[in-house]
Amino acid sequence: MKTSIKQKTSYKAFGFNILSDIFLPELPDPENDGEADIFIEYKNLTSTWEELSEGSEYFVLKKGQILFRLPEKAIFMIKNGNKIYYSPMNNTTEDQIRLYLLGTCMGALLMQRKILPLHGSAIEIDGKAYAIVGDSGAGKSTLASVFLNKGYHLISDDVIPVTLNEKNIPMITPAYPQQKLWQESLDHFNVESSQYRPIVERESKYAVPVLNQFASKQLPLAGVFELVKTENDVIEVNPIQNLQCLQTLYSHTYRNFFIHPLGLLDWHFNITAKICESISLYQLCRPVSRFSALDLADIILSTVKKEETFYG
């Protein structure tokens, strides 16, 4: 990858104006020419890594900065909640760099800003946000695609930024208008994968733009559905209650192993406790034996409707 000085371009994502010297086609241009909140720049981090890593192979975690290294590929630094530096190694492509800039780097930066990054997809239903969380491969993005096919809007895919407003109501800020879908999911929706860009290192996963069905404003978080794979043939939906709510949000915080080294345990406990007071959480068990995303979406909509009827 060439490291010559590049023209910087402005973008909008996660509620911030971003100024980057690497092209980020996934992100929309900013709505205005306001000052940048986040800067993404090339910087040779080799000597910095050698100085600070102290034998660590992958991560250096400190309050003011986070460094991580992908062997033979790149080193990244996330600093003070407003700067991301990337240092590519030989034969690294811009696609590889962008994958981590918009994933691990952005999740780390949100934590530095004390914005909770949940790992999943978020959709808008009747003016409210609902998060679908789960382990990798659980089917979060596929389920979100069903909602898009039904006419609903995407708020975020992969990293979900959650904040509390002045009334301690949890709010989700739109991330950027793209999904990541496996070939299998595209096949189920009868979508030809050749029209989309493969996600590097995951040859059978594709970047799918959703410009026309992307939420345009911050929305209150009304519920979280944890998607879990099961060997049973029957779909189950069960409420998550009491302390298990906190454990669920901790488990599905993006890169949660950052929390303790960054001194953010108290912050994470406090924000997730307040979130649990305001929303409903459910565990949704999906059979691995069949494609059940359509049925799962119907169950979520039914559950949401019951919640609205009960709480008014």
Short mmCIF file of C-alpha atoms in Angstrom, two decimals:
data_model
loop_
_atom_site.label_atom_id
_atom_site.label_comp_id
_atom_site.label_asym_id
_atom_site.label_seq_id
_atom_site.Cartn_x
_atom_site.Cartn_y
_atom_site.Cartn_z
CA MET A 1 0.00 0.00 0.00
CA LYS A 2 1.37 3.42 -0.94
CA THR A 3 1.97 5.80 1.94
CA SER A 4 2.40 9.06 0.06
CA ILE A 5 0.60 12.15 1.34
CA LYS A 6 -3.04 12.12 0.18
CA GLN A 7 -5.78 14.66 -0.04
CA LYS A 8 -8.02 14.55 3.01
CA THR A 9 -11.74 13.97 2.56
CA SER A 10 -14.62 14.72 4.93
CA TYR A 11 -17.24 12.12 5.84
CA LYS A 12 -20.14 11.63 8.26
CA ALA A 13 -20.58 8.53 10.44
CA PHE A 14 -21.52 7.62 14.02
CA GLY A 15 -22.77 11.18 14.49
CA PHE A 16 -19.33 12.69 13.83
CA ASN A 17 -17.61 14.61 11.08
CA ILE A 18 -14.57 12.58 10.04
CA LEU A 19 -11.56 13.90 8.14
CA SER A 20 -9.56 11.10 6.54
CA ASP A 21 -6.53 10.83 4.26
CA ILE A 22 -7.65 7.36 3.15
CA PHE A 23 -10.66 7.00 0.87
CA LEU A 24 -13.69 5.62 2.77
CA PRO A 25 -16.37 4.79 0.16
CA GLU A 26 -18.58 3.20 2.83
CA LEU A 27 -19.22 6.57 4.48
CA PRO A 28 -21.50 9.38 3.25
CA ASP A 29 -20.19 12.90 2.81
CA PRO A 30 -20.97 15.24 5.74
CA GLU A 31 -24.19 17.19 5.64
CA ASN A 32 -22.28 20.40 6.32
CA ASP A 33 -18.74 21.70 6.36
CA GLY A 34 -18.43 21.83 10.15
CA GLU A 35 -15.19 21.16 11.94
CA ALA A 36 -13.91 17.60 12.06
CA ASP A 37 -14.48 15.58 15.24
CA ILE A 38 -12.33 12.60 14.23
CA PHE A 39 -9.11 12.51 12.22
CA ILE A 40 -7.87 9.43 10.37
CA GLU A 41 -4.27 9.70 9.19
CA TYR A 42 -1.29 7.67 8.05
CA LYS A 43 1.60 7.53 10.55
CA ASN A 44 4.57 5.23 10.79
CA LEU A 45 3.90 3.44 14.09
CA THR A 46 6.70 0.88 13.96
CA SER A 47 8.98 2.55 16.51
CA THR A 48 6.00 3.46 18.73
CA TRP A 49 4.92 -0.20 18.81
CA GLU A 50 8.44 -1.39 19.60
CA GLU A 51 8.67 1.14 22.43
CA LEU A 52 5.30 0.48 24.05
CA SER A 53 4.39 -3.13 23.28
CA GLU A 54 6.68 -4.66 25.94
CA GLY A 55 6.47 -8.07 24.31
CA SER A 56 2.74 -7.95 23.62
CA GLU A 57 1.86 -9.53 20.31
CA TYR A 58 -1.39 -7.76 19.50
CA PHE A 59 -2.59 -5.00 21.87
CA VAL A 60 -1.34 -2.12 24.00
CA LEU A 61 -4.20 -0.69 26.07
CA LYS A 62 -3.84 2.52 28.06
CA LYS A 63 -6.30 5.22 29.09
CA GLY A 64 -5.20 7.75 26.50
CA GLN A 65 -4.41 5.44 23.63
CA ILE A 66 -4.95 2.00 22.18
CA LEU A 67 -2.50 0.31 19.84
CA PHE A 68 -3.08 -2.96 18.07
CA ARG A 69 -1.05 -4.85 15.52
CA LEU A 70 -2.07 -7.25 12.78
CA PRO A 71 1.09 -9.29 12.14
CA GLU A 72 2.49 -8.69 8.65
CA LYS A 73 -0.38 -6.30 7.85
CA ALA A 74 -0.67 -3.08 9.88
CA ILE A 75 -0.42 -1.25 13.18
CA PHE A 76 -3.20 1.06 14.38
CA MET A 77 -3.37 3.68 17.12
CA ILE A 78 -6.58 5.17 18.55
CA LYS A 79 -5.85 8.24 20.64
CA ASN A 80 -7.91 10.48 22.94
CA GLY A 81 -11.22 9.69 21.27
CA ASN A 82 -10.52 11.83 18.21
CA LYS A 83 -7.57 10.41 16.28
CA ILE A 84 -6.98 7.14 14.45
CA TYR A 85 -3.56 6.45 12.94
CA TYR A 86 -2.84 3.57 10.59
CA SER A 87 0.54 2.17 9.61
CA PRO A 88 0.33 -0.43 6.82
CA MET A 89 3.01 -3.01 6.17
CA ASN A 90 4.07 -4.50 2.86
CA ASN A 91 1.37 -5.73 0.48
CA THR A 92 -1.50 -4.48 2.67
CA THR A 93 -4.47 -3.20 0.69
CA GLU A 94 -6.70 -0.23 1.46
CA ASP A 95 -9.64 -2.66 1.76
CA GLN A 96 -7.84 -4.40 4.63
CA ILE A 97 -7.07 -1.09 6.34
CA ARG A 98 -10.65 0.17 6.03
CA LEU A 99 -12.06 -3.03 7.50
CA TYR A 100 -10.28 -2.33 10.78
CA LEU A 101 -10.65 1.45 10.70
CA LEU A 102 -14.44 1.14 10.63
CA GLY A 103 -14.56 -1.85 12.98
CA THR A 104 -12.07 -2.28 15.81
CA CYS A 105 -10.68 1.26 15.57
CA MET A 106 -14.09 2.93 15.61
CA GLY A 107 -15.30 0.69 18.44
CA ALA A 108 -12.24 1.63 20.50
CA LEU A 109 -12.68 5.32 19.74
CA LEU A 110 -16.32 5.21 20.84
CA MET A 111 -15.25 3.66 24.14
CA GLN A 112 -12.69 6.42 24.63
CA ARG A 113 -15.56 8.88 24.19
CA LYS A 114 -17.65 6.85 26.65
CA ILE A 115 -20.13 5.84 23.97
CA LEU A 116 -21.22 2.23 24.40
CA PRO A 117 -20.49 0.17 21.25
CA LEU A 118 -22.76 -2.86 21.03
CA HIS A 119 -21.92 -5.61 18.53
CA GLY A 120 -24.88 -6.18 16.26
CA SER A 121 -27.41 -4.60 13.93
CA ALA A 122 -29.95 -1.93 14.81
CA ILE A 123 -33.18 -1.24 12.97
CA GLU A 124 -35.90 1.40 13.21
CA ILE A 125 -39.43 0.23 13.98
CA ASP A 126 -42.16 2.85 14.47
CA GLY A 127 -39.71 5.59 15.36
CA LYS A 128 -37.76 3.52 17.87
CA ALA A 129 -34.49 1.61 17.69
CA TYR A 130 -34.19 -2.12 18.29
CA ALA A 131 -30.81 -3.82 18.53
CA ILE A 132 -30.12 -7.37 17.39
CA VAL A 133 -27.00 -8.62 19.15
CA GLY A 134 -25.24 -11.96 19.13
CA ASP A 135 -22.00 -13.79 18.57
CA SER A 136 -20.31 -13.76 15.18
CA GLY A 137 -22.29 -15.92 12.78
CA ALA A 138 -25.50 -15.74 14.80
CA GLY A 139 -27.35 -14.18 11.86
CA LYS A 140 -27.70 -10.56 13.02
CA SER A 141 -27.18 -8.88 9.64
CA THR A 142 -29.32 -11.46 7.84
CA LEU A 143 -32.20 -10.81 10.21
CA ALA A 144 -31.75 -7.06 9.76
CA SER A 145 -31.97 -7.61 5.98
CA VAL A 146 -35.41 -9.15 6.40
CA PHE A 147 -36.56 -5.95 8.06
CA LEU A 148 -35.11 -3.90 5.22
CA ASN A 149 -37.02 -6.06 2.75
CA LYS A 150 -40.15 -5.26 4.75
CA GLY A 151 -39.49 -1.53 4.34
CA TYR A 152 -37.87 -0.73 7.68
CA HIS A 153 -34.68 1.31 8.04
CA LEU A 154 -31.18 0.34 9.14
CA ILE A 155 -29.51 2.36 11.90
CA SER A 156 -26.27 0.43 12.21
CA ASP A 157 -24.59 -2.82 11.28
CA ASP A 158 -21.68 -4.30 13.26
CA VAL A 159 -20.98 -1.42 15.69
CA ILE A 160 -24.02 0.16 17.41
CA PRO A 161 -23.24 3.45 19.24
CA VAL A 162 -25.39 3.94 22.36
CA THR A 163 -25.48 7.06 24.55
CA LEU A 164 -27.73 8.35 27.32
CA ASN A 165 -29.55 11.65 26.86
CA GLU A 166 -30.21 14.21 29.60
CA LYS A 167 -33.15 12.08 30.82
CA ASN A 168 -31.02 8.89 30.88
CA ILE A 169 -32.93 7.50 27.91
CA PRO A 170 -30.61 5.32 25.78
CA MET A 171 -30.22 6.64 22.24
CA ILE A 172 -28.72 5.04 19.13
CA THR A 173 -26.90 7.19 16.59
CA PRO A 174 -26.87 6.06 12.93
CA ALA A 175 -23.48 4.58 12.00
CA TYR A 176 -23.14 4.35 8.21
CA PRO A 177 -25.33 2.92 5.41
CA GLN A 178 -23.84 -0.50 4.77
CA GLN A 179 -24.48 -4.11 5.70
CA LYS A 180 -22.11 -7.07 5.64
CA LEU A 181 -23.84 -10.18 4.33
CA TRP A 182 -22.63 -13.72 3.72
CA GLN A 183 -23.12 -15.37 0.33
CA GLU A 184 -25.60 -17.77 1.93
CA SER A 185 -27.78 -14.87 3.06
CA LEU A 186 -27.72 -13.26 -0.39
CA ASP A 187 -28.74 -16.59 -1.89
CA HIS A 188 -31.76 -16.80 0.41
CA PHE A 189 -32.83 -13.33 -0.74
CA ASN A 190 -32.17 -14.19 -4.42
CA VAL A 191 -29.59 -11.40 -4.67
CA GLU A 192 -26.68 -11.69 -7.08
CA SER A 193 -23.40 -11.19 -5.18
CA SER A 194 -21.46 -10.04 -8.25
CA GLN A 195 -22.90 -6.54 -7.87
CA TYR A 196 -21.28 -6.09 -4.45
CA ARG A 197 -17.70 -5.71 -3.22
CA PRO A 198 -16.33 -8.73 -1.31
CA ILE A 199 -15.12 -7.93 2.18
CA VAL A 200 -11.42 -8.62 2.32
CA GLU A 201 -10.33 -11.71 4.31
CA ARG A 202 -13.92 -12.95 4.13
CA GLU A 203 -14.26 -13.84 0.48
CA SER A 204 -17.84 -15.06 0.81
CA LYS A 205 -19.03 -11.94 2.69
CA TYR A 206 -20.07 -8.78 0.87
CA ALA A 207 -20.52 -5.08 1.54
CA VAL A 208 -24.12 -4.16 0.71
CA PRO A 209 -25.01 -0.41 0.60
CA VAL A 210 -28.41 0.61 2.01
CA LEU A 211 -28.48 4.31 1.16
CA ASN A 212 -32.22 4.47 0.54
CA GLN A 213 -33.16 2.71 3.78
CA PHE A 214 -30.84 4.31 6.28
CA ALA A 215 -32.05 6.12 9.41
CA SER A 216 -31.26 9.83 9.33
CA LYS A 217 -31.47 10.75 13.00
CA GLN A 218 -30.77 9.56 16.53
CA LEU A 219 -33.48 7.28 17.92
CA PRO A 220 -34.41 5.99 21.40
CA LEU A 221 -33.41 2.39 22.09
CA ALA A 222 -36.55 0.46 23.02
CA GLY A 223 -35.34 -3.13 23.06
CA VAL A 224 -32.50 -5.59 22.57
CA PHE A 225 -32.88 -9.06 21.06
CA GLU A 226 -30.02 -11.50 21.66
CA LEU A 227 -29.86 -13.95 18.76
CA VAL A 228 -28.66 -17.41 19.80
CA LYS A 229 -28.29 -20.51 17.63
CA THR A 230 -29.99 -23.68 18.85
CA GLU A 231 -30.21 -27.31 17.72
CA ASN A 232 -33.96 -27.28 18.37
CA ASP A 233 -36.33 -26.93 15.43
CA VAL A 234 -38.62 -24.53 17.27
CA ILE A 235 -37.96 -20.80 17.65
CA GLU A 236 -38.07 -19.59 21.24
CA VAL A 237 -38.28 -16.06 22.61
CA ASN A 238 -37.63 -15.55 26.31
CA PRO A 239 -37.28 -12.36 28.38
CA ILE A 240 -33.87 -11.59 29.84
CA GLN A 241 -34.23 -10.29 33.38
CA ASN A 242 -32.39 -8.96 36.43
CA LEU A 243 -28.59 -9.33 36.49
CA GLN A 244 -28.65 -11.36 33.29
CA CYS A 245 -29.50 -8.12 31.47
CA LEU A 246 -26.16 -6.63 32.54
CA GLN A 247 -24.29 -9.78 31.54
CA THR A 248 -25.97 -9.78 28.12
CA LEU A 249 -24.96 -6.19 27.39
CA TYR A 250 -21.43 -6.86 28.62
CA SER A 251 -21.12 -9.98 26.47
CA HIS A 252 -22.20 -8.09 23.38
CA THR A 253 -20.19 -4.93 23.90
CA TYR A 254 -17.90 -4.60 20.90
CA ARG A 255 -14.34 -5.58 21.88
CA ASN A 256 -15.32 -5.87 25.54
CA PHE A 257 -11.79 -6.95 26.48
CA PHE A 258 -10.88 -3.24 26.15
CA ILE A 259 -13.09 -2.29 29.09
CA HIS A 260 -10.97 -3.32 32.08
CA PRO A 261 -7.51 -2.20 30.83
CA LEU A 262 -8.94 1.21 29.90
CA GLY A 263 -10.32 1.72 33.41
CA LEU A 264 -13.91 1.74 32.16
CA LEU A 265 -15.51 -0.94 34.34
CA ASP A 266 -17.46 1.54 36.48
CA TRP A 267 -18.57 3.51 33.43
CA HIS A 268 -19.69 0.37 31.64
CA PHE A 269 -21.63 -0.90 34.66
CA ASN A 270 -23.36 2.45 35.16
CA ILE A 271 -24.41 2.96 31.56
CA THR A 272 -25.61 -0.62 31.06
CA ALA A 273 -27.54 -0.52 34.36
CA LYS A 274 -29.36 2.61 33.21
CA ILE A 275 -30.05 1.03 29.82
CA CYS A 276 -31.53 -2.06 31.48
CA GLU A 277 -33.89 0.17 33.48
CA SER A 278 -35.30 1.68 30.28
CA ILE A 279 -35.64 -1.19 27.80
CA SER A 280 -36.77 -4.78 27.40
CA LEU A 281 -34.28 -7.51 26.55
CA TYR A 282 -35.11 -10.88 24.98
CA GLN A 283 -33.20 -13.96 23.97
CA LEU A 284 -34.27 -15.24 20.57
CA CYS A 285 -33.24 -18.83 19.83
CA ARG A 286 -33.02 -19.67 16.14
CA PRO A 287 -32.74 -23.21 14.70
CA VAL A 288 -29.52 -23.94 12.84
CA SER A 289 -31.31 -26.62 10.82
CA ARG A 290 -33.23 -24.18 8.61
CA PHE A 291 -33.44 -20.61 7.35
CA SER A 292 -35.65 -18.93 9.93
CA ALA A 293 -34.93 -15.21 9.51
CA LEU A 294 -38.41 -14.48 8.11
CA ASP A 295 -40.08 -16.14 11.08
CA LEU A 296 -37.71 -14.42 13.52
CA ALA A 297 -38.59 -11.01 12.10
CA ASP A 298 -42.29 -11.73 12.51
CA ILE A 299 -41.72 -12.77 16.13
CA ILE A 300 -39.78 -9.57 16.85
CA LEU A 301 -42.54 -7.45 15.30
CA SER A 302 -45.16 -9.30 17.31
CA THR A 303 -43.16 -8.83 20.51
CA VAL A 304 -42.67 -5.12 19.80
CA LYS A 305 -46.39 -4.69 19.14
CA LYS A 306 -47.27 -6.39 22.44
CA GLU A 307 -44.80 -4.12 24.26
CA GLU A 308 -46.36 -1.02 22.71
CA THR A 309 -49.86 -2.19 23.60
CA PHE A 310 -48.86 -3.00 27.19
CA TYR A 311 -46.86 0.16 27.87
CA GLY A 312 -48.89 2.46 25.65
#
